[in-house]
PDB file of C-alpha atoms in Angstrom:
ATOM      1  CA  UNK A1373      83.299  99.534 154.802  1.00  0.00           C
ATOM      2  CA  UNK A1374      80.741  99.671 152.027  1.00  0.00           C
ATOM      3  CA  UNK A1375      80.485  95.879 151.486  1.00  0.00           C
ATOM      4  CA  UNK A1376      76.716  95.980 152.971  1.00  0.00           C
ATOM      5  CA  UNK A1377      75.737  98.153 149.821  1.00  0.00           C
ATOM      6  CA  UNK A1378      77.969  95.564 147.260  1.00  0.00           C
ATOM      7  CA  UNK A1379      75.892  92.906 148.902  1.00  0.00           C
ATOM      8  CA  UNK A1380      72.621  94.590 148.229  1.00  0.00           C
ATOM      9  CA  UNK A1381      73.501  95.264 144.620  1.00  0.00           C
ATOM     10  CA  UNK A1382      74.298  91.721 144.390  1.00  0.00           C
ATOM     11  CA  UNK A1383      71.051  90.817 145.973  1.00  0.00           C
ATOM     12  CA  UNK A1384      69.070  92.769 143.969  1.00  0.00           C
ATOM     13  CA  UNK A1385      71.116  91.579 140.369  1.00  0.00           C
ATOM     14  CA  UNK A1386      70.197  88.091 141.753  1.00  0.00           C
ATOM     15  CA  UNK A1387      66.279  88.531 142.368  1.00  0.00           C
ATOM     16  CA  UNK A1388      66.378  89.516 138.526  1.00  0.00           C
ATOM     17  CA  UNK A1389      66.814  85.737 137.559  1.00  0.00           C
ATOM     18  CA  UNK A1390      69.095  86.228 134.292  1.00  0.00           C
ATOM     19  CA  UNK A1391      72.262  85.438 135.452  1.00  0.00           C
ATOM     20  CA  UNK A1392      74.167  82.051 136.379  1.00  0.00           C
ATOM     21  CA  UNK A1393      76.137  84.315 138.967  1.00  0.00           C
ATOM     22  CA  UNK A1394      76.920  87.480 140.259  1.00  0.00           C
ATOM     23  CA  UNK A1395      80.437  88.288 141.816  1.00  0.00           C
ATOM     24  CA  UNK A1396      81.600  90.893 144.336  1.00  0.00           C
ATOM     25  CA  UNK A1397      85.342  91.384 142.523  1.00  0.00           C
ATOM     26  CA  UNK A1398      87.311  92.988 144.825  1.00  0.00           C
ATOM     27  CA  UNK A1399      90.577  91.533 143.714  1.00  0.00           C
ATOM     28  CA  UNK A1400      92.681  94.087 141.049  1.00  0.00           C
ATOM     29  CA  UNK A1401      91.777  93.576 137.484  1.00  0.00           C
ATOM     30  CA  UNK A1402      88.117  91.987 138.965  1.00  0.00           C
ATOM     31  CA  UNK A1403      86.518  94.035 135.950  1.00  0.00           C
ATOM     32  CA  UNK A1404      88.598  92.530 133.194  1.00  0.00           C
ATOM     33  CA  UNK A1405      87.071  89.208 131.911  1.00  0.00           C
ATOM     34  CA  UNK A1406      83.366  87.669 132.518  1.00  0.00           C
ATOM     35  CA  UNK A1407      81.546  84.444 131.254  1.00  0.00           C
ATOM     36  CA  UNK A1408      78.021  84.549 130.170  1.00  0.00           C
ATOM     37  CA  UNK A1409      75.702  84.828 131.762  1.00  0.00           C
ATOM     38  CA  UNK A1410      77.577  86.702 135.270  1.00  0.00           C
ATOM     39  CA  UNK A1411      77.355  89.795 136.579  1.00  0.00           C
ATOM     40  CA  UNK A1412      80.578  91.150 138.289  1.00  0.00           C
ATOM     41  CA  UNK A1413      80.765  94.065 140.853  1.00  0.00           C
ATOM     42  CA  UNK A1414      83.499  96.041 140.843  1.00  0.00           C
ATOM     43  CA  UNK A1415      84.447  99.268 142.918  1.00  0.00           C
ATOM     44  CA  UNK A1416      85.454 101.878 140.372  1.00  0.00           C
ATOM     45  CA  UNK A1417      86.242 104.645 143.180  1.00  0.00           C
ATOM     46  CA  UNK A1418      85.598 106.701 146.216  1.00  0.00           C
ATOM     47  CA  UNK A1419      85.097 110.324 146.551  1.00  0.00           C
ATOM     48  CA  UNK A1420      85.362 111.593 150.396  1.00  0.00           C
ATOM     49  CA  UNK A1421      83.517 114.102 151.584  1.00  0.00           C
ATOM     50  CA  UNK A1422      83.435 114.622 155.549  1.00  0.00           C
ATOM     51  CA  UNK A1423      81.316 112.227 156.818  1.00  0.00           C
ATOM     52  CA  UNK A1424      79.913 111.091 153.227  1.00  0.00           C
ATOM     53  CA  UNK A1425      81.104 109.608 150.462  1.00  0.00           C
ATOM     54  CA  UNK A1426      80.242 108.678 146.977  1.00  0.00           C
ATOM     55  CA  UNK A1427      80.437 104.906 145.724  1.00  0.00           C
ATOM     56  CA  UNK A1428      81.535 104.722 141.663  1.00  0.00           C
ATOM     57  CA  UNK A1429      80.467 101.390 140.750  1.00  0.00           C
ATOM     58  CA  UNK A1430      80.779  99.111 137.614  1.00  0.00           C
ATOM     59  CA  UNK A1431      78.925  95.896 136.969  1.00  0.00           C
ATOM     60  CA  UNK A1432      80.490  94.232 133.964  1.00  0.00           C
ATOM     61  CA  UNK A1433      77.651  91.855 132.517  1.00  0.00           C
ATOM     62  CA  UNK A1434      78.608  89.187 129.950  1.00  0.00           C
ATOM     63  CA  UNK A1435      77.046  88.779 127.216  1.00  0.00           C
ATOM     64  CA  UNK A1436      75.679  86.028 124.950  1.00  0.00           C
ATOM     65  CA  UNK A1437      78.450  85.824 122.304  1.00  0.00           C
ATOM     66  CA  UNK A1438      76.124  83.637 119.701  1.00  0.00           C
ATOM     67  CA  UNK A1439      74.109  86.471 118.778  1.00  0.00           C
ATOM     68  CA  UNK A1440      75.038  89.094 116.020  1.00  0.00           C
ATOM     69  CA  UNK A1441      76.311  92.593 116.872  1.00  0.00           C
ATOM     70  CA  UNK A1442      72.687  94.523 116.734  1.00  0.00           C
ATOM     71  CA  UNK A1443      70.904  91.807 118.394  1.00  0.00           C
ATOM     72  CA  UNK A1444      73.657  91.857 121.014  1.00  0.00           C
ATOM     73  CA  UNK A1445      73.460  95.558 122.178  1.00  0.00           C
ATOM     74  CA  UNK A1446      70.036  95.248 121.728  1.00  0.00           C
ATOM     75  CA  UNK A1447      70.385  92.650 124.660  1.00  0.00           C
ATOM     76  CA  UNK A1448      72.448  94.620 126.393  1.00  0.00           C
ATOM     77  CA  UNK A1449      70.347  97.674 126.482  1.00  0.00           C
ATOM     78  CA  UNK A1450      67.366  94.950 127.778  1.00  0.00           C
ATOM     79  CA  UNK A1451      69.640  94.069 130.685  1.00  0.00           C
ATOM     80  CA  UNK A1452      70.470  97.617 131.324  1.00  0.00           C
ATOM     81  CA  UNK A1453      67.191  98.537 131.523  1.00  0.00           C
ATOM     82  CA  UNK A1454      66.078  95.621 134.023  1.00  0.00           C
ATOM     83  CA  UNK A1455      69.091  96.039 136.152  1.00  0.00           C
ATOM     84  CA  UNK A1456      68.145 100.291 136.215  1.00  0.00           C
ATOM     85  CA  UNK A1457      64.594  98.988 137.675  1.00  0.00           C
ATOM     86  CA  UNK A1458      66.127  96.899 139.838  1.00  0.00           C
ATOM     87  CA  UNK A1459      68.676  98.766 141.410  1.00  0.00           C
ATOM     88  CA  UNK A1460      66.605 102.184 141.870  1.00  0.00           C
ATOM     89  CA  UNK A1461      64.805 100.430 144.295  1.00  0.00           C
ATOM     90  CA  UNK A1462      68.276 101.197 146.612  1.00  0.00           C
ATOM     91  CA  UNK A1463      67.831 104.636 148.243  1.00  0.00           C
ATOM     92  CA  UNK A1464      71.117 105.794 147.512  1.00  0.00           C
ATOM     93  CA  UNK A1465      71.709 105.071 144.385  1.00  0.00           C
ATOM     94  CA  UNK A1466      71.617 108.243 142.225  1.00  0.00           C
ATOM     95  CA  UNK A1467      72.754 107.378 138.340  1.00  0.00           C
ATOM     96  CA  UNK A1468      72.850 104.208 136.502  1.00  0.00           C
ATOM     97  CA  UNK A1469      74.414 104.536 132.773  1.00  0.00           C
ATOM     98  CA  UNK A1470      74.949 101.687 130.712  1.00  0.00           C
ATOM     99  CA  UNK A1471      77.728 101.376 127.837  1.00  0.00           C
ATOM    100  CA  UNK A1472      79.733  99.105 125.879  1.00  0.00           C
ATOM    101  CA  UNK A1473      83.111  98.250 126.869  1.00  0.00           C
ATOM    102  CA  UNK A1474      84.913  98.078 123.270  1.00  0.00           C
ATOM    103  CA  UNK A1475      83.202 100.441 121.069  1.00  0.00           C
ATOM    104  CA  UNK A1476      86.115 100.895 118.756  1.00  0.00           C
ATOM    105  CA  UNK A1477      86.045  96.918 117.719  1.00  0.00           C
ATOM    106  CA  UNK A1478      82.193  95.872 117.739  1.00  0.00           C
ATOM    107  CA  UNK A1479      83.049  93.024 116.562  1.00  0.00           C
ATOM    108  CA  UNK A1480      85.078  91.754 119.829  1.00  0.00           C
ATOM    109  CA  UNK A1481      82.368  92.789 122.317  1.00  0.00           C
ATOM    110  CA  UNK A1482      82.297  90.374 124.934  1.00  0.00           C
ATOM    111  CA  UNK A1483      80.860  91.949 127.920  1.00  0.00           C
ATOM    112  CA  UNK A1484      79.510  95.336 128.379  1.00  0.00           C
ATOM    113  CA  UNK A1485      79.631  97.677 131.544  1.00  0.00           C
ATOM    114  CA  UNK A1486      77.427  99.795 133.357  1.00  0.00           C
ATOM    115  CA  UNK A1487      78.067 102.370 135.536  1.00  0.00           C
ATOM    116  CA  UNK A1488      76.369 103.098 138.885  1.00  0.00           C
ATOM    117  CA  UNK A1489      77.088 105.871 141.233  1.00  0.00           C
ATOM    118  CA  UNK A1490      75.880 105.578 145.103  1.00  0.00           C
ATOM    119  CA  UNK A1491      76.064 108.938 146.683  1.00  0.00           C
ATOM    120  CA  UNK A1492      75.879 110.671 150.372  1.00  0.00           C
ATOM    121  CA  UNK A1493      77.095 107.086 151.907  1.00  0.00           C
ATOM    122  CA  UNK A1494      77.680 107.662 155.828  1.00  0.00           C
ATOM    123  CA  UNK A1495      81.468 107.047 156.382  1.00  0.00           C
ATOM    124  CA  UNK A1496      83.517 107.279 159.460  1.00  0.00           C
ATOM    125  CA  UNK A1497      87.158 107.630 158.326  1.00  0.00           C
TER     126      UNK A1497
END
């Protein structure tokens, strides 16, 4: 039903260049576990209402596990960033907000996540 707008996410993590793949993970537990460098899709939820709905999104984007813990959320906040650009090019797409998946052990970060909410998505239910 909403695949079109996965694909154009994809699309549009693709024309950035910095990742050996990016996955659609529709399967449960899709937002678990990535390899660097990939970029993983992954429907959070849908919110209903009428004839609209609202896409919750997260992208889990590996990350390069040879650098230190600064230099690696500084990398992190670069991808953010460049993904934001990217992805605000798609009319729907209201909020992009990028965090770190294990805060409490820093040490153990091995991907990081970032939200994105589409919202006012036609649906016929």
């Amino acid at each position: 039903m909403f695949y079109g707008y996965l694909e154009e996410i994809k699309s549009k993590l693709e024309e950035l260049g910095i990742f050996k793949s990016v996955e659609i993970g529709l399967e449960k537990g899709a937002g678990k576990s990535v390899n660097t460098p990939l970029a993983r899709i992954v429907v959070s939820s849908v919110d209903y209402r009428g004839s609209l709905a609202d896409l919750h999104l997260i992208i889990v984007v590996g990350l390069d596990l040879k650098n230190d813990i600064p230099e690696l959320y500084r990398q992190f906040l670069d991808v953010t960033k460049n993904i934001r650009k990217k992805l605000y090019e798609i009319p729907a797409l209201v909020q992009v907000e990028g965090l770190v998946t294990d805060e409490d052990r820093l040490e153990n970060i091995k991907a990081g996540a970032i939200k994105v909410t589409l919202k006012g998505l036609p649906y016929e239910g």
